XYZ file of C-alpha atoms in Angstrom:
327
model
C 10.370 -12.395 -26.751
C 8.313 -15.586 -26.465
C 7.730 -14.841 -22.782
C 6.437 -11.353 -23.578
C 4.180 -12.663 -26.335
C 2.671 -15.172 -23.917
C 2.107 -12.435 -21.359
C 0.529 -10.184 -23.997
C -1.854 -12.978 -24.949
C -2.780 -13.525 -21.306
C -3.393 -9.812 -20.672
C -5.468 -9.469 -23.840
C -7.621 -12.412 -22.758
C -8.012 -10.976 -19.248
C -9.036 -7.599 -20.671
C -11.573 -9.222 -23.005
C -13.142 -11.134 -20.095
C -13.231 -7.970 -17.984
C -14.977 -5.811 -20.587
C -17.446 -8.622 -21.315
C -18.382 -8.908 -17.645
C -18.590 -5.125 -17.500
C -21.143 -5.308 -20.326
C -23.210 -8.160 -18.870
C -23.502 -7.181 -15.190
C -25.692 -4.061 -15.676
C -27.914 -6.014 -18.073
C -28.392 -8.851 -15.597
C -29.475 -6.407 -12.893
C -33.074 -5.235 -12.632
C -33.450 -1.944 -14.460
C -30.830 0.005 -16.385
C -29.659 3.641 -16.759
C -32.266 4.357 -19.431
C -35.070 2.976 -17.244
C -33.923 5.174 -14.359
C -34.249 8.303 -16.512
C -37.583 7.174 -17.928
C -39.021 6.631 -14.461
C -37.930 10.099 -13.362
C -39.628 11.587 -16.437
C -42.702 9.360 -16.425
C -45.472 10.767 -18.622
C -43.289 13.554 -20.030
C -41.698 11.719 -22.967
C -43.007 10.621 -26.351
C -42.365 7.038 -27.557
C -39.731 8.230 -30.046
C -37.887 10.062 -27.225
C -37.958 6.916 -25.095
C -36.435 4.902 -27.958
C -33.775 7.579 -28.450
C -32.764 7.439 -24.761
C -32.494 3.637 -24.823
C -30.384 3.830 -27.987
C -28.153 6.507 -26.441
C -27.358 4.232 -23.497
C -26.916 1.132 -25.677
C -29.980 -0.767 -24.431
C -31.834 -1.058 -27.735
C -31.889 -4.125 -29.977
C -30.863 -7.690 -29.191
C -28.162 -8.535 -26.646
C -25.721 -9.366 -29.435
C -26.392 -6.048 -31.177
C -25.868 -4.226 -27.885
C -22.566 -6.055 -27.341
C -21.237 -5.157 -30.800
C -22.270 -1.553 -30.282
C -20.571 -1.605 -26.878
C -17.281 -2.854 -28.387
C -17.476 -0.265 -31.183
C -17.909 2.522 -28.646
C -15.023 1.262 -26.507
C -12.750 1.256 -29.537
C -13.562 4.952 -29.976
C -13.308 5.765 -26.223
C -17.032 6.493 -26.120
C -18.272 5.530 -22.659
C -21.774 6.884 -23.121
C -23.630 9.676 -21.342
C -23.601 10.310 -17.599
C -27.018 9.698 -16.067
C -26.438 12.094 -13.175
C -24.739 14.867 -15.184
C -26.923 14.344 -18.261
C -26.102 15.112 -21.076
C -22.394 15.342 -20.124
C -20.306 12.619 -21.860
C -18.891 10.167 -19.338
C -15.479 10.275 -21.044
C -15.003 13.984 -20.288
C -15.828 13.451 -16.591
C -13.624 10.358 -16.425
C -10.533 11.928 -17.967
C -10.974 15.123 -15.961
C -11.008 13.133 -12.695
C -8.193 10.842 -13.893
C -5.901 13.824 -14.438
C -6.285 15.024 -10.857
C -5.929 11.476 -9.495
C -2.637 11.050 -11.379
C -1.388 14.277 -9.787
C -2.401 13.234 -6.272
C -1.990 9.472 -6.035
C 0.805 9.321 -8.609
C 2.925 11.792 -6.659
C 2.150 10.025 -3.371
C 3.080 6.608 -4.798
C 6.362 7.886 -6.238
C 7.336 9.574 -2.967
C 6.334 6.562 -0.869
C 8.342 4.182 -3.046
C 11.440 6.379 -3.149
C 11.465 7.123 0.586
C 10.594 3.565 1.628
C 13.132 1.846 -0.629
C 15.924 4.195 0.454
C 15.138 3.667 4.133
C 14.881 -0.099 3.617
C 18.336 -0.239 2.019
C 19.952 1.662 4.880
C 18.108 -0.307 7.560
C 19.192 -3.630 6.101
C 22.788 -2.612 5.401
C 23.229 -1.268 8.931
C 20.969 -3.762 10.645
C 20.862 -3.257 14.392
C 22.297 0.260 14.153
C 20.625 3.481 15.264
C 18.815 4.097 11.978
C 17.348 0.595 11.874
C 16.503 0.472 15.584
C 14.829 3.884 15.595
C 12.950 4.065 12.271
C 11.841 0.474 11.695
C 9.490 0.296 14.733
C 8.092 3.736 13.833
C 7.332 2.634 10.289
C 5.677 -0.550 11.558
C 3.412 1.642 13.689
C 2.658 4.087 10.852
C 1.910 1.224 8.491
C -0.865 0.112 10.857
C -2.687 3.445 10.571
C -5.580 3.771 8.140
C -5.644 6.589 5.542
C -8.933 7.876 6.998
C -7.416 8.533 10.423
C -4.295 10.241 9.088
C -6.248 12.334 6.559
C -8.681 13.557 9.202
C -5.902 14.318 11.699
C -3.905 16.306 9.138
C -7.009 18.135 7.933
C -8.066 19.062 11.461
C -4.571 20.037 12.628
C -3.348 22.068 9.654
C -6.566 23.585 8.317
C -8.626 24.134 11.489
C -6.288 24.436 14.477
C -3.331 25.884 12.556
C -4.745 27.170 9.258
C -1.533 26.753 7.290
C -2.932 24.840 4.325
C -6.201 25.265 2.391
C -9.324 23.361 3.473
C -9.527 21.345 0.298
C -10.013 21.361 -3.484
C -7.273 20.982 -6.088
C -6.586 24.716 -6.570
C -7.910 28.157 -5.719
C -11.580 28.619 -6.611
C -10.992 31.810 -8.612
C -8.125 30.286 -10.590
C -8.528 29.126 -14.194
C -6.265 26.046 -14.552
C -3.539 26.270 -17.171
C 0.094 25.388 -17.768
C 1.601 28.329 -15.934
C 3.547 28.944 -12.721
C 0.542 30.267 -10.794
C -1.464 27.102 -11.465
C 1.441 24.792 -10.639
C 2.092 26.523 -7.323
C -1.601 26.488 -6.390
C -2.003 22.806 -7.289
C 1.174 21.863 -5.394
C 0.116 23.820 -2.293
C -3.357 22.239 -2.250
C -1.843 18.766 -2.734
C 0.545 18.899 0.248
C -1.840 17.509 2.868
C -3.578 14.904 0.641
C -0.226 13.597 -0.601
C 1.213 13.565 2.929
C -1.774 11.594 4.257
C -1.130 8.850 1.679
C 2.668 8.849 2.018
C 2.610 8.583 5.820
C 0.626 5.326 5.807
C 2.289 3.717 2.775
C 6.051 4.288 2.727
C 6.534 2.014 5.744
C 5.439 -1.022 3.721
C 8.138 -0.344 1.098
C 10.698 0.167 3.886
C 9.892 -3.127 5.577
C 9.639 -5.087 2.337
C 12.989 -3.847 1.017
C 14.683 -4.306 4.397
C 13.558 -7.905 4.821
C 14.441 -8.886 1.265
C 17.909 -7.362 1.515
C 18.628 -9.052 4.857
C 17.822 -12.423 3.268
C 20.322 -11.699 0.479
C 23.221 -10.426 2.581
C 24.501 -13.936 3.366
C 24.159 -15.267 -0.176
C 27.260 -16.647 -1.904
C 27.431 -13.873 -4.533
C 27.629 -11.245 -1.776
C 30.405 -13.124 0.034
C 32.255 -13.448 -3.290
C 31.934 -9.713 -3.949
C 33.363 -8.971 -0.497
C 36.208 -11.417 -1.096
C 37.070 -9.578 -4.318
C 37.545 -6.418 -2.283
C 34.709 -4.454 -3.868
C 33.595 -1.313 -2.073
C 30.659 -1.460 0.326
C 28.772 1.058 -1.794
C 29.049 -1.089 -4.918
C 28.089 -4.276 -3.095
C 25.129 -2.558 -1.464
C 23.751 -0.892 -4.580
C 24.832 -3.077 -7.504
C 24.645 -6.524 -5.914
C 22.235 -6.606 -2.979
C 19.805 -3.734 -3.604
C 19.470 -4.497 -7.320
C 18.333 -8.044 -6.566
C 16.201 -7.073 -3.587
C 14.282 -4.473 -5.566
C 12.866 -6.974 -8.080
C 9.879 -8.077 -5.948
C 9.339 -4.430 -4.975
C 9.013 -3.498 -8.648
C 6.259 -6.061 -9.059
C 4.459 -4.574 -6.064
C 5.029 -1.074 -7.452
C 3.470 -2.083 -10.749
C 0.328 -3.210 -8.945
C 0.295 0.046 -6.956
C 0.646 2.115 -10.126
C -2.118 0.081 -11.736
C -4.449 0.879 -8.875
C -3.497 4.579 -8.915
C -6.428 5.178 -11.279
C -8.715 3.630 -8.722
C -8.329 6.851 -6.782
C -8.003 7.395 -3.056
C -11.588 7.415 -1.825
C -11.078 8.579 1.748
C -8.382 11.140 1.006
C -10.264 12.681 -1.900
C -13.483 12.908 0.091
C -11.817 14.413 3.189
C -9.972 17.062 1.176
C -12.753 17.515 -1.410
C -10.271 16.594 -4.139
C -11.819 16.134 -7.634
C -10.253 12.754 -8.367
C -11.543 9.396 -9.542
C -12.121 8.144 -6.011
C -14.542 10.951 -5.193
C -16.268 10.793 -8.590
C -16.657 7.008 -8.352
C -18.093 7.226 -4.850
C -20.614 9.804 -6.060
C -21.444 7.607 -9.054
C -22.097 4.605 -6.792
C -24.322 6.653 -4.498
C -26.309 8.093 -7.413
C -26.256 4.919 -9.550
C -24.442 6.516 -12.460
C -23.901 3.224 -14.316
C -22.029 4.786 -17.232
C -19.330 6.303 -15.033
C -18.980 3.153 -12.915
C -18.525 1.003 -16.028
C -16.023 3.429 -17.537
C -14.037 3.549 -14.294
C -13.881 -0.246 -14.113
C -12.580 -0.405 -17.690
C -9.976 2.272 -16.996
C -8.863 0.516 -13.806
C -8.620 -2.839 -15.595
C -6.524 -1.336 -18.389
C -4.183 0.433 -15.978
C -3.599 -2.718 -13.892
C -2.890 -4.863 -16.967
C -0.547 -2.275 -18.520
C 1.277 -1.859 -15.199
C 1.753 -5.616 -14.907
C 3.091 -5.780 -18.460
C 5.531 -2.971 -17.643
C 6.587 -4.942 -14.553
C 7.313 -8.007 -16.691
C 9.453 -5.930 -19.073
C 11.396 -4.288 -16.214
C 12.025 -7.636 -14.530
C 13.434 -9.029 -17.777
C 15.714 -5.995 -18.128
C 16.934 -6.133 -14.512
C 17.103 -9.909 -14.004
C 19.496 -11.771 -16.382
C 18.011 -15.114 -15.244
C 14.703 -14.287 -16.914
C 16.467 -13.407 -20.162
C 18.331 -16.690 -20.081
C 15.119 -18.614 -19.400
C 13.395 -16.828 -22.303
C 16.198 -17.811 -24.734
C 16.100 -21.406 -23.455
């Protein structure tokens, strides 16, 4: 419990520093979102309208007053108004894009982890066999590919040369999204190529990481003792070796899950997928400060929460950490 409390204090401090920097950086830069709108509407606004725009974007009053207003808005999940999609609230755009990113990148991360870990366990347990000899070099090669290359190849091959899958988007254009079978099937069909482009370049890293960690553990004393007791190979592999080898992979998975809400820029752009990566890229190109700030806050929160979840899982899976916490 003391360990978790210390970690909570650290994560709270890190989050506070992150949101403070997120507040200061736009104010240290020349210009601000309100100034950008005012310049585009030069001569068309009355003084009271100018003051209202500055207040809307939180750039009125002293720096301290702006900071308190900024914290109050964050506590109520109010991220301001989008400058590009004015007067659309940034929060509605952010959560809309986050939902599609969770579908795409979340599914790809889960598949990559499951496939890679399973292959890593078999490669290590039967090291030097056909499975290890054949698949390990292939995964090393696939891991060297960039998502841009794979996404473009899949898009060109299966939408242009062999038009099996749709060109892009998250669902059919004439479909109204809802929780029904038609929507689920359309979303799943449109997600096949984007998910595959991420899985192909990422599951090899989990395979190699799990394989190498397990190989290092196979000659440990506790494994030799388990074999001497006459335990089955399946139990030794899964309960003794794989359970210990997966601990560092869980930490890496937590970081991957944290960065899920960062989106997949290249994949979402290639397949015209309405996720956070595409929205953030558009916001950077159009200088939509409100969306960029909101995305940074969301990404910070997701990374910190994922790391906290990793700490909890490691304590549950590793008895040594529980013993150290009681000591």
